[in-house]
PDB file of C-alpha atoms and ligand atoms in Angstrom:
ATOM      1  CA  MET A   1      23.779   7.292  26.104  1.00 98.00           C
ATOM      2  CA  LYS A   2      24.059  10.972  24.572  1.00 98.00           C
ATOM      3  CA  ILE A   3      21.544  13.432  23.379  1.00 98.00           C
ATOM      4  CA  VAL A   4      22.306  15.395  20.541  1.00 99.00           C
ATOM      5  CA  LYS A   5      20.755  18.368  18.712  1.00 98.00           C
ATOM      6  CA  THR A   6      22.328  18.829  15.131  1.00 99.00           C
ATOM      7  CA  ILE A   7      22.526  15.753  12.298  1.00 99.00           C
ATOM      8  CA  ALA A   8      26.298  16.871  12.389  1.00 99.00           C
ATOM      9  CA  GLU A   9      26.905  15.751  15.480  1.00 99.00           C
ATOM     10  CA  VAL A  10      24.828  12.460  14.876  1.00 99.00           C
ATOM     11  CA  ARG A  11      26.868  11.741  11.300  1.00 99.00           C
ATOM     12  CA  ALA A  12      30.171  11.930  13.029  1.00 99.00           C
ATOM     13  CA  GLN A  13      28.528  10.023  16.227  1.00 99.00           C
ATOM     14  CA  VAL A  14      27.459   6.994  13.637  1.00 99.00           C
ATOM     15  CA  LYS A  15      30.701   7.420  11.552  1.00 98.00           C
ATOM     16  CA  GLU A  16      32.471   5.661  13.976  1.00 98.00           C
ATOM     17  CA  TRP A  17      30.275   3.982  14.546  1.00 99.00           C
ATOM     18  CA  ARG A  18      30.439   2.556  11.581  1.00 98.00           C
ATOM     19  CA  ALA A  19      34.013   2.015  12.088  1.00 98.00           C
ATOM     20  CA  GLN A  20      34.136   0.047  14.424  1.00 98.00           C
ATOM     21  CA  GLY A  21      32.529  -2.151  12.117  1.00 98.00           C
ATOM     22  CA  LEU A  22      29.091  -2.043  14.331  1.00 99.00           C
ATOM     23  CA  THR A  23      25.091  -2.563  12.550  1.00 99.00           C
ATOM     24  CA  VAL A  24      22.534   1.055  13.673  1.00 99.00           C
ATOM     25  CA  GLY A  25      19.171   0.249  14.374  1.00 99.00           C
ATOM     26  CA  LEU A  26      16.486   3.960  14.354  1.00 99.00           C
ATOM     27  CA  VAL A  27      13.812   4.161  15.600  1.00 99.00           C
ATOM     28  CA  PRO A  28      11.824   7.219  14.064  1.00 99.00           C
ATOM     29  CA  THR A  29       9.508   9.696  17.086  1.00 98.00           C
ATOM     30  CA  MET A  30       7.992  12.331  17.934  1.00 98.00           C
ATOM     31  CA  GLY A  31       9.141  11.762  21.452  1.00 98.00           C
ATOM     32  CA  TYR A  32       6.588  11.419  24.523  1.00 98.00           C
ATOM     33  CA  LEU A  33       7.526   7.633  24.609  1.00 98.00           C
ATOM     34  CA  HIS A  34       5.536   5.055  26.653  1.00 98.00           C
ATOM     35  CA  GLU A  35       5.809   1.455  26.278  1.00 98.00           C
ATOM     36  CA  GLY A  36       4.841   1.526  22.647  1.00 98.00           C
ATOM     37  CA  HIS A  37       7.800   3.188  21.768  1.00 98.00           C
ATOM     38  CA  ALA A  38       9.672   1.141  24.113  1.00 98.00           C
ATOM     39  CA  SER A  39       9.114  -2.127  22.391  1.00 98.00           C
ATOM     40  CA  LEU A  40      10.288  -0.859  19.169  1.00 98.00           C
ATOM     41  CA  ILE A  41      13.474   0.380  20.971  1.00 99.00           C
ATOM     42  CA  ASP A  42      13.627  -3.016  23.044  1.00 98.00           C
ATOM     43  CA  ALA A  43      13.699  -4.644  18.924  1.00 98.00           C
ATOM     44  CA  SER A  44      16.486  -2.660  17.240  1.00 99.00           C
ATOM     45  CA  HIS A  45      18.471  -3.394  20.803  1.00 98.00           C
ATOM     46  CA  ARG A  46      17.823  -6.945  19.836  1.00 98.00           C
ATOM     47  CA  ASP A  47      18.509  -6.942  16.491  1.00 98.00           C
ATOM     48  CA  ASN A  48      21.228  -3.778  15.910  1.00 99.00           C
ATOM     49  CA  ASP A  49      24.912  -2.957  17.811  1.00 99.00           C
ATOM     50  CA  ARG A  50      23.845   0.174  18.700  1.00 99.00           C
ATOM     51  CA  THR A  51      20.392   2.044  18.700  1.00 99.00           C
ATOM     52  CA  VAL A  52      19.216   5.663  17.717  1.00 99.00           C
ATOM     53  CA  VAL A  53      15.924   7.188  18.488  1.00 99.00           C
ATOM     54  CA  SER A  54      15.578  10.077  16.067  1.00 99.00           C
ATOM     55  CA  ASP A  55      12.908  12.676  18.649  1.00 98.00           C
ATOM     56  CA  PHE A  56      11.162  15.197  17.217  1.00 98.00           C
ATOM     57  CA  VAL A  57       7.781  16.655  16.874  1.00 98.00           C
ATOM     58  CA  ASN A  58       7.606  17.333  13.228  1.00 98.00           C
ATOM     59  CA  PRO A  59       5.651  20.813  12.241  1.00 98.00           C
ATOM     60  CA  MET A  60       5.535  19.108   8.467  1.00 98.00           C
ATOM     61  CA  GLN A  61       2.918  15.919   9.266  1.00 98.00           C
ATOM     62  CA  PHE A  62       0.424  18.180  11.129  1.00 98.00           C
ATOM     63  CA  GLY A  63      -2.602  19.861   9.058  1.00 97.00           C
ATOM     64  CA  PRO A  64      -3.550  23.160  10.225  1.00 96.00           C
ATOM     65  CA  THR A  65      -6.337  22.859  12.185  1.00 95.00           C
ATOM     66  CA  GLU A  66      -4.403  19.959  14.715  1.00 96.00           C
ATOM     67  CA  ASP A  67      -2.350  19.546  17.607  1.00 96.00           C
ATOM     68  CA  LEU A  68       1.080  20.649  16.463  1.00 98.00           C
ATOM     69  CA  GLU A  69       0.902  23.495  19.437  1.00 97.00           C
ATOM     70  CA  SER A  70      -0.102  20.895  22.300  1.00 96.00           C
ATOM     71  CA  TYR A  71       1.890  17.759  21.346  1.00 97.00           C
ATOM     72  CA  PRO A  72       2.507  16.544  24.339  1.00 97.00           C
ATOM     73  CA  ARG A  73       6.390  17.250  24.733  1.00 98.00           C
ATOM     74  CA  ASP A  74       8.833  15.779  27.519  1.00 98.00           C
ATOM     75  CA  ILE A  75      12.946  14.769  27.080  1.00 98.00           C
ATOM     76  CA  ASP A  76      13.594  13.857  30.002  1.00 98.00           C
ATOM     77  CA  HIS A  77      11.297  11.451  30.134  1.00 98.00           C
ATOM     78  CA  ASP A  78      12.198  10.561  27.275  1.00 98.00           C
ATOM     79  CA  ALA A  79      15.910   9.917  27.847  1.00 98.00           C
ATOM     80  CA  ALA A  80      15.582   8.213  30.920  1.00 98.00           C
ATOM     81  CA  LEU A  81      13.408   5.370  28.658  1.00 98.00           C
ATOM     82  CA  VAL A  82      15.813   5.231  26.239  1.00 99.00           C
ATOM     83  CA  GLU A  83      18.911   4.540  28.454  1.00 98.00           C
ATOM     84  CA  ALA A  84      16.305   1.965  30.448  1.00 98.00           C
ATOM     85  CA  HIS A  85      15.750   0.124  27.398  1.00 98.00           C
ATOM     86  CA  GLY A  86      19.144   1.002  26.015  1.00 98.00           C
ATOM     87  CA  GLY A  87      18.808   3.317  23.153  1.00 98.00           C
ATOM     88  CA  ASP A  88      22.595   4.456  22.647  1.00 99.00           C
ATOM     89  CA  LEU A  89      21.590   8.009  21.422  1.00 99.00           C
ATOM     90  CA  ILE A  90      18.824  10.426  20.829  1.00 99.00           C
ATOM     91  CA  PHE A  91      18.528  12.970  18.173  1.00 99.00           C
ATOM     92  CA  HIS A  92      16.606  15.766  19.432  1.00 99.00           C
ATOM     93  CA  PRO A  93      16.745  18.541  16.411  1.00 98.00           C
ATOM     94  CA  GLU A  94      14.438  22.278  16.454  1.00 98.00           C
ATOM     95  CA  PRO A  95      12.881  22.858  13.666  1.00 98.00           C
ATOM     96  CA  GLU A  96      15.515  24.532  11.882  1.00 98.00           C
ATOM     97  CA  GLU A  97      17.774  22.205  11.269  1.00 98.00           C
ATOM     98  CA  MET A  98      15.419  19.866  10.263  1.00 98.00           C
ATOM     99  CA  TYR A  99      14.087  22.208   7.827  1.00 98.00           C
ATOM    100  CA  HIS A 100      16.505  25.226   6.698  1.00 97.00           C
ATOM    101  CA  ASP A 101      14.786  28.712   5.261  1.00 97.00           C
ATOM    102  CA  GLY A 102      14.439  27.712   2.041  1.00 98.00           C
ATOM    103  CA  PHE A 103      13.962  24.251   2.365  1.00 98.00           C
ATOM    104  CA  SER A 104      11.869  22.819  -0.468  1.00 98.00           C
ATOM    105  CA  SER A 105      11.891  19.355  -1.952  1.00 98.00           C
ATOM    106  CA  PHE A 106       9.591  15.871  -0.321  1.00 98.00           C
ATOM    107  CA  VAL A 107       8.478  13.230  -0.080  1.00 98.00           C
ATOM    108  CA  ASP A 108       4.636  12.692  -2.148  1.00 97.00           C
ATOM    109  CA  MET A 109       3.215   9.507  -2.292  1.00 97.00           C
ATOM    110  CA  THR A 110      -0.463   8.744  -4.174  1.00 96.00           C
ATOM    111  CA  VAL A 111      -2.703   5.882  -3.877  1.00 95.00           C
ATOM    112  CA  LEU A 112      -2.131   3.888  -0.020  1.00 97.00           C
ATOM    113  CA  THR A 113      -2.107   8.156   0.789  1.00 97.00           C
ATOM    114  CA  GLN A 114      -5.231   8.498  -0.905  1.00 96.00           C
ATOM    115  CA  GLU A 115      -6.855   6.470   2.005  1.00 97.00           C
ATOM    116  CA  LEU A 116      -7.876   5.553   5.283  1.00 98.00           C
ATOM    117  CA  CYS A 117      -6.151   8.555   7.712  1.00 97.00           C
ATOM    118  CA  GLY A 118      -4.969   9.486   3.827  1.00 97.00           C
ATOM    119  CA  LEU A 119      -8.571  11.045   3.342  1.00 97.00           C
ATOM    120  CA  SER A 120      -8.966  13.190   6.520  1.00 95.00           C
ATOM    121  CA  ARG A 121      -5.235  14.365   6.796  1.00 97.00           C
ATOM    122  CA  PRO A 122      -4.759  15.449   3.137  1.00 96.00           C
ATOM    123  CA  VAL A 123      -1.091  16.687   4.360  1.00 96.00           C
ATOM    124  CA  HIS A 124       0.093  13.792   6.476  1.00 98.00           C
ATOM    125  CA  PHE A 125       1.710  11.345   4.637  1.00 98.00           C
ATOM    126  CA  ARG A 126       3.464  14.161   3.215  1.00 98.00           C
ATOM    127  CA  GLY A 127       5.311  15.580   6.203  1.00 98.00           C
ATOM    128  CA  VAL A 128       5.762  11.456   6.886  1.00 98.00           C
ATOM    129  CA  CYS A 129       7.581  10.784   3.487  1.00 98.00           C
ATOM    130  CA  THR A 130       9.848  14.089   4.136  1.00 98.00           C
ATOM    131  CA  VAL A 131      11.331  13.150   7.287  1.00 99.00           C
ATOM    132  CA  VAL A 132      11.143   9.840   7.581  1.00 99.00           C
ATOM    133  CA  SER A 133      13.456  10.526   4.170  1.00 98.00           C
ATOM    134  CA  LYS A 134      15.255  13.006   5.968  1.00 99.00           C
ATOM    135  CA  LEU A 135      16.157  10.468   8.907  1.00 99.00           C
ATOM    136  CA  PHE A 136      17.148   7.803   6.476  1.00 99.00           C
ATOM    137  CA  ASN A 137      19.910  10.058   4.903  1.00 98.00           C
ATOM    138  CA  ILE A 138      21.383  11.302   8.075  1.00 99.00           C
ATOM    139  CA  VAL A 139      21.455   8.125  10.014  1.00 99.00           C
ATOM    140  CA  LYS A 140      21.536   5.516   7.699  1.00 98.00           C
ATOM    141  CA  PRO A 141      20.273   3.000   8.949  1.00 99.00           C
ATOM    142  CA  ASP A 142      20.733  -1.105   8.156  1.00 99.00           C
ATOM    143  CA  ARG A 143      16.705  -1.442  10.275  1.00 99.00           C
ATOM    144  CA  ALA A 144      14.458   1.089  11.259  1.00 99.00           C
ATOM    145  CA  TYR A 145      10.853  -0.295  14.168  1.00 99.00           C
ATOM    146  CA  PHE A 146       7.809   0.751  12.952  1.00 98.00           C
ATOM    147  CA  GLY A 147       4.517  -0.120  15.356  1.00 98.00           C
ATOM    148  CA  LYS A 148       1.934  -2.081  13.769  1.00 98.00           C
ATOM    149  CA  LYS A 149      -0.197   1.266  15.161  1.00 98.00           C
ATOM    150  CA  ASP A 150       0.294   2.961  12.890  1.00 98.00           C
ATOM    151  CA  ALA A 151      -0.691   0.566   9.913  1.00 98.00           C
ATOM    152  CA  GLN A 152      -0.917   2.624   7.218  1.00 98.00           C
ATOM    153  CA  GLN A 153       2.196   5.161   7.909  1.00 98.00           C
ATOM    154  CA  LEU A 154       3.933   1.124   8.349  1.00 98.00           C
ATOM    155  CA  ALA A 155       2.519   0.642   4.895  1.00 98.00           C
ATOM    156  CA  VAL A 156       3.668   3.795   3.028  1.00 98.00           C
ATOM    157  CA  ILE A 157       7.161   3.847   4.806  1.00 98.00           C
ATOM    158  CA  ARG A 158       7.430   0.270   3.728  1.00 98.00           C
ATOM    159  CA  HIS A 159       6.522   1.419   0.153  1.00 98.00           C
ATOM    160  CA  MET A 160       8.674   3.843  -0.016  1.00 98.00           C
ATOM    161  CA  VAL A 161      11.815   2.109   0.753  1.00 98.00           C
ATOM    162  CA  ASP A 162      10.801   0.206  -2.202  1.00 98.00           C
ATOM    163  CA  ASP A 163      10.085   3.035  -4.934  1.00 98.00           C
ATOM    164  CA  LEU A 164      12.915   4.755  -4.113  1.00 98.00           C
ATOM    165  CA  ASN A 165      15.876   2.239  -3.244  1.00 98.00           C
ATOM    166  CA  MET A 166      16.032   2.408   0.151  1.00 98.00           C
ATOM    167  CA  ASP A 167      18.830   0.325   1.399  1.00 98.00           C
ATOM    168  CA  ILE A 168      17.185  -0.160   5.089  1.00 98.00           C
ATOM    169  CA  GLU A 169      15.781  -2.418   6.018  1.00 99.00           C
ATOM    170  CA  ILE A 170      11.825  -2.062   8.330  1.00 98.00           C
ATOM    171  CA  ILE A 171      10.277  -3.311  10.712  1.00 98.00           C
ATOM    172  CA  GLY A 172       6.744  -4.115  11.508  1.00 98.00           C
ATOM    173  CA  CYS A 173       5.743  -4.442  16.321  1.00 98.00           C
ATOM    174  CA  PRO A 174       3.131  -5.394  17.083  1.00 98.00           C
ATOM    175  CA  ILE A 175       0.472  -2.412  18.825  1.00 98.00           C
ATOM    176  CA  ILE A 176       0.814  -2.599  22.833  1.00 98.00           C
ATOM    177  CA  ARG A 177      -2.471  -2.321  25.014  1.00 98.00           C
ATOM    178  CA  GLU A 178      -3.125  -0.760  27.914  1.00 98.00           C
ATOM    179  CA  ALA A 179      -4.380  -3.186  30.432  1.00 98.00           C
ATOM    180  CA  ASP A 180      -7.902  -2.483  29.461  1.00 98.00           C
ATOM    181  CA  GLY A 181      -7.105  -3.033  25.602  1.00 98.00           C
ATOM    182  CA  LEU A 182      -7.009   0.058  24.212  1.00 98.00           C
ATOM    183  CA  ALA A 183      -4.063   0.519  22.224  1.00 98.00           C
ATOM    184  CA  LYS A 184      -0.803   3.209  23.516  1.00 98.00           C
ATOM    185  CA  SER A 185      -0.847   6.493  21.859  1.00 97.00           C
ATOM    186  CA  SER A 186       0.959   9.353  23.348  1.00 95.00           C
ATOM    187  CA  ARG A 187      -2.622  11.063  22.749  1.00 97.00           C
ATOM    188  CA  ASN A 188      -3.850   9.142  25.022  1.00 98.00           C
ATOM    189  CA  THR A 189      -3.162  11.295  27.481  1.00 97.00           C
ATOM    190  CA  TYR A 190      -5.015  14.152  26.392  1.00 97.00           C
ATOM    191  CA  LEU A 191      -8.614  12.042  27.218  1.00 98.00           C
ATOM    192  CA  SER A 192     -10.591  13.385  29.902  1.00 98.00           C
ATOM    193  CA  GLU A 193     -11.356  10.303  32.837  1.00 98.00           C
ATOM    194  CA  ALA A 194     -14.992  10.445  31.263  1.00 98.00           C
ATOM    195  CA  GLU A 195     -13.570  10.063  27.696  1.00 98.00           C
ATOM    196  CA  ARG A 196     -10.881   7.417  28.489  1.00 98.00           C
ATOM    197  CA  LYS A 197     -13.540   5.338  29.677  1.00 98.00           C
ATOM    198  CA  ALA A 198     -15.433   6.077  26.178  1.00 98.00           C
ATOM    199  CA  ALA A 199     -12.110   5.302  24.217  1.00 98.00           C
ATOM    200  CA  LEU A 200     -12.431   2.115  25.320  1.00 98.00           C
ATOM    201  CA  VAL A 201     -15.180   1.495  22.279  1.00 98.00           C
ATOM    202  CA  LEU A 202     -11.428   1.155  19.708  1.00 98.00           C
ATOM    203  CA  SER A 203     -10.324  -1.826  21.513  1.00 98.00           C
ATOM    204  CA  LYS A 204     -13.037  -3.227  21.771  1.00 98.00           C
ATOM    205  CA  SER A 205     -14.624  -2.682  17.901  1.00 98.00           C
ATOM    206  CA  ILE A 206     -11.539  -4.537  17.232  1.00 99.00           C
ATOM    207  CA  PHE A 207     -11.503  -7.374  19.182  1.00 98.00           C
ATOM    208  CA  LEU A 208     -15.292  -7.626  18.190  1.00 98.00           C
ATOM    209  CA  GLY A 209     -14.135  -7.938  14.377  1.00 98.00           C
ATOM    210  CA  MET A 210     -11.150  -9.763  14.693  1.00 98.00           C
ATOM    211  CA  ASP A 211     -14.067 -12.442  16.944  1.00 98.00           C
ATOM    212  CA  MET A 212     -15.657 -12.394  13.637  1.00 98.00           C
ATOM    213  CA  VAL A 213     -12.438 -12.958  11.284  1.00 98.00           C
ATOM    214  CA  LYS A 214     -11.476 -15.359  13.541  1.00 98.00           C
ATOM    215  CA  LYS A 215     -14.625 -17.381  13.427  1.00 98.00           C
ATOM    216  CA  GLY A 216     -14.893 -17.650  10.036  1.00 98.00           C
ATOM    217  CA  GLU A 217     -17.680 -14.626   8.328  1.00 98.00           C
ATOM    218  CA  SER A 218     -15.357 -13.003   4.919  1.00 98.00           C
ATOM    219  CA  ASN A 219     -18.224 -10.829   4.411  1.00 98.00           C
ATOM    220  CA  CYS A 220     -16.423  -6.793   5.213  1.00 98.00           C
ATOM    221  CA  SER A 221     -19.665  -4.644   5.818  1.00 98.00           C
ATOM    222  CA  ALA A 222     -20.675  -7.286   7.740  1.00 98.00           C
ATOM    223  CA  ILE A 223     -18.018  -7.010   9.822  1.00 99.00           C
ATOM    224  CA  ILE A 224     -17.667  -3.377   9.640  1.00 99.00           C
ATOM    225  CA  GLY A 225     -21.471  -3.442  10.837  1.00 98.00           C
ATOM    226  CA  SER A 226     -21.034  -4.688  14.057  1.00 99.00           C
ATOM    227  CA  MET A 227     -18.032  -2.075  13.901  1.00 99.00           C
ATOM    228  CA  LYS A 228     -19.508   0.901  13.383  1.00 99.00           C
ATOM    229  CA  LYS A 229     -22.498  -0.477  15.950  1.00 98.00           C
ATOM    230  CA  LEU A 230     -20.663  -1.070  18.843  1.00 98.00           C
ATOM    231  CA  ILE A 231     -18.765   2.371  18.194  1.00 99.00           C
ATOM    232  CA  GLU A 232     -22.332   3.977  17.558  1.00 98.00           C
ATOM    233  CA  ALA A 233     -23.818   3.343  20.819  1.00 98.00           C
ATOM    234  CA  GLU A 234     -20.965   5.359  23.131  1.00 98.00           C
ATOM    235  CA  PRO A 235     -21.976   8.594  23.005  1.00 98.00           C
ATOM    236  CA  LEU A 236     -18.098  10.983  23.134  1.00 98.00           C
ATOM    237  CA  ALA A 237     -17.551   8.411  19.843  1.00 98.00           C
ATOM    238  CA  ARG A 238     -17.706   9.725  17.107  1.00 98.00           C
ATOM    239  CA  ILE A 239     -16.286   7.358  13.636  1.00 98.00           C
ATOM    240  CA  ASP A 240     -14.711   9.183  11.736  1.00 98.00           C
ATOM    241  CA  TYR A 241     -13.685   5.283   9.202  1.00 98.00           C
ATOM    242  CA  VAL A 242     -14.220   1.838   9.702  1.00 98.00           C
ATOM    243  CA  LYS A 243     -12.639   0.554   6.364  1.00 98.00           C
ATOM    244  CA  ILE A 244     -11.403  -3.152   5.448  1.00 98.00           C
ATOM    245  CA  VAL A 245      -8.481  -2.976   2.711  1.00 98.00           C
ATOM    246  CA  ASP A 246      -6.417  -4.707   1.050  1.00 97.00           C
ATOM    247  CA  CYS A 247      -2.866  -4.625   2.894  1.00 95.00           C
ATOM    248  CA  ALA A 248      -0.319  -3.895  -0.104  1.00 93.00           C
ATOM    249  CA  THR A 249      -2.601  -1.271  -2.355  1.00 94.00           C
ATOM    250  CA  MET A 250      -4.843  -0.039   1.177  1.00 96.00           C
ATOM    251  CA  GLN A 251      -8.109   0.240  -1.677  1.00 97.00           C
ATOM    252  CA  GLN A 252     -11.018  -1.311  -0.377  1.00 98.00           C
ATOM    253  CA  ILE A 253     -12.292  -4.275  -0.130  1.00 98.00           C
ATOM    254  CA  THR A 254     -15.746  -6.228   0.318  1.00 98.00           C
ATOM    255  CA  THR A 255     -14.457  -9.787   0.854  1.00 98.00           C
ATOM    256  CA  LEU A 256     -11.444 -11.365   3.023  1.00 98.00           C
ATOM    257  CA  ASP A 257      -9.594 -13.304  -0.012  1.00 97.00           C
ATOM    258  CA  ARG A 258      -6.042 -12.079   0.494  1.00 97.00           C
ATOM    259  CA  PRO A 259      -4.106 -10.268   3.434  1.00 97.00           C
ATOM    260  CA  ALA A 260      -6.201  -6.886   4.654  1.00 98.00           C
ATOM    261  CA  LEU A 261      -5.727  -4.469   7.818  1.00 98.00           C
ATOM    262  CA  CYS A 262      -9.045  -3.819   9.506  1.00 98.00           C
ATOM    263  CA  ALA A 263      -8.879   0.087  10.694  1.00 98.00           C
ATOM    264  CA  ILE A 264     -11.189   2.483  12.260  1.00 98.00           C
ATOM    265  CA  ALA A 265      -9.884   6.140  13.389  1.00 98.00           C
ATOM    266  CA  VAL A 266     -12.313   7.652  16.507  1.00 98.00           C
ATOM    267  CA  TYR A 267     -13.025  10.982  17.228  1.00 98.00           C
ATOM    268  CA  ILE A 268     -13.820  10.587  21.729  1.00 98.00           C
ATOM    269  CA  GLY A 269     -14.459  14.118  22.613  1.00 98.00           C
ATOM    270  CA  SER A 270     -12.023  16.255  20.610  1.00 97.00           C
ATOM    271  CA  THR A 271      -9.100  13.524  20.033  1.00 98.00           C
ATOM    272  CA  ARG A 272      -8.329  11.678  17.183  1.00 98.00           C
ATOM    273  CA  LEU A 273      -7.560   7.966  18.590  1.00 98.00           C
ATOM    274  CA  ILE A 274      -6.666   4.903  15.186  1.00 98.00           C
ATOM    275  CA  ASP A 275      -6.601   1.449  16.489  1.00 98.00           C
ATOM    276  CA  ASN A 276      -6.169  -2.066  13.288  1.00 98.00           C
ATOM    277  CA  PHE A 277      -5.519  -5.485  13.341  1.00 98.00           C
ATOM    278  CA  PHE A 278      -4.208  -7.249  10.249  1.00 98.00           C
ATOM    279  CA  THR A 279      -6.472 -10.559   8.754  1.00 98.00           C
ATOM    280  CA  GLU A 280      -2.987 -12.139   8.663  1.00 95.00           C
ATOM    281  CA  ASP A 281      -2.317 -12.532  12.708  1.00 95.00           C
ATOM    282  CA  VAL A 282      -6.133 -13.270  13.437  1.00 96.00           C
TER     283      VAL A 282
HETATM  284  O1  LIG B 301       4.911   7.492  14.174  1.00 84.73           O
HETATM  285  C1  LIG B 301       5.527   8.729  13.986  1.00 84.73           C
HETATM  286  O2  LIG B 301       5.743   8.868  15.424  1.00 84.73           O
HETATM  287  C2  LIG B 301       5.420   9.829  13.395  1.00 84.73           C
HETATM  288  O3  LIG B 301       4.893   9.846  11.637  1.00 84.73           O
HETATM  289  C3  LIG B 301       6.733   9.432  13.458  1.00 84.73           C
HETATM  290  C4  LIG B 301       7.873   8.170  11.840  1.00 84.73           C
HETATM  291  C5  LIG B 301       8.486   9.484  14.226  1.00 84.73           C
HETATM  292  C6  LIG B 301       7.658  10.406  11.852  1.00 84.73           C
HETATM  293  O4  LIG B 301       7.112  12.076  12.389  1.00 84.73           O
END
């Protein structure tokens, strides 16, 4: 397993693999890897001959008041995890390698990005689409792997690949949870002990919503209302949103009459966490 910092090195390695007729999977990450990322690397290792993991905290997807500086980083830990899960190459560039002086081209998307996280994080998806497009152009993978925890991101990337005719298969992988239900996230490390306990309201409300759907509830405000009530009972929690949207368009719906995504974003203290379920997975 190799770690490289330049685009030229990634291209040279992938070219060598292609010359041998090997397939390549890409797992884009911002590092500080956990079991959620490990499951993406496992999936890529299963489906492809070689796996590239990008490890880059992308400044472009953070707003001015967000946690770019404090976002956790640990390349040695990441390297050990990638190696243990069969990854072959880590691309770990400096910001200047990805965004040279005078960088001024962006991939921007309307509609899908104007709901859910896009409302509270206005520059986020432009940064995600731009960096993911760049990674796709650098690695030119056969397949790329993304977690379903970032459900809107997954939908946005699928849409971008379709709109821009990118010849890459996008694979969405299930949410990985802690034993007590909390969805794995690099941002969980920000939580104090009391906040870590309080953060369980996210998964509890997700499980409550899933249960209501399983029992046949199709009225979205009834589901959202019950989930909100549960979260609001936790003093350390502040709701950003609890919404049910059409899976394809990310626009809000009132009745569960099509494949839908129930997504939540909740501040626990100053840490913003997300979780979700797809009605099709219930
Ligand atoms: O999901 C993430 O970690 C990031 O948004 C991604 C896809 C690696 C782009 O920076």
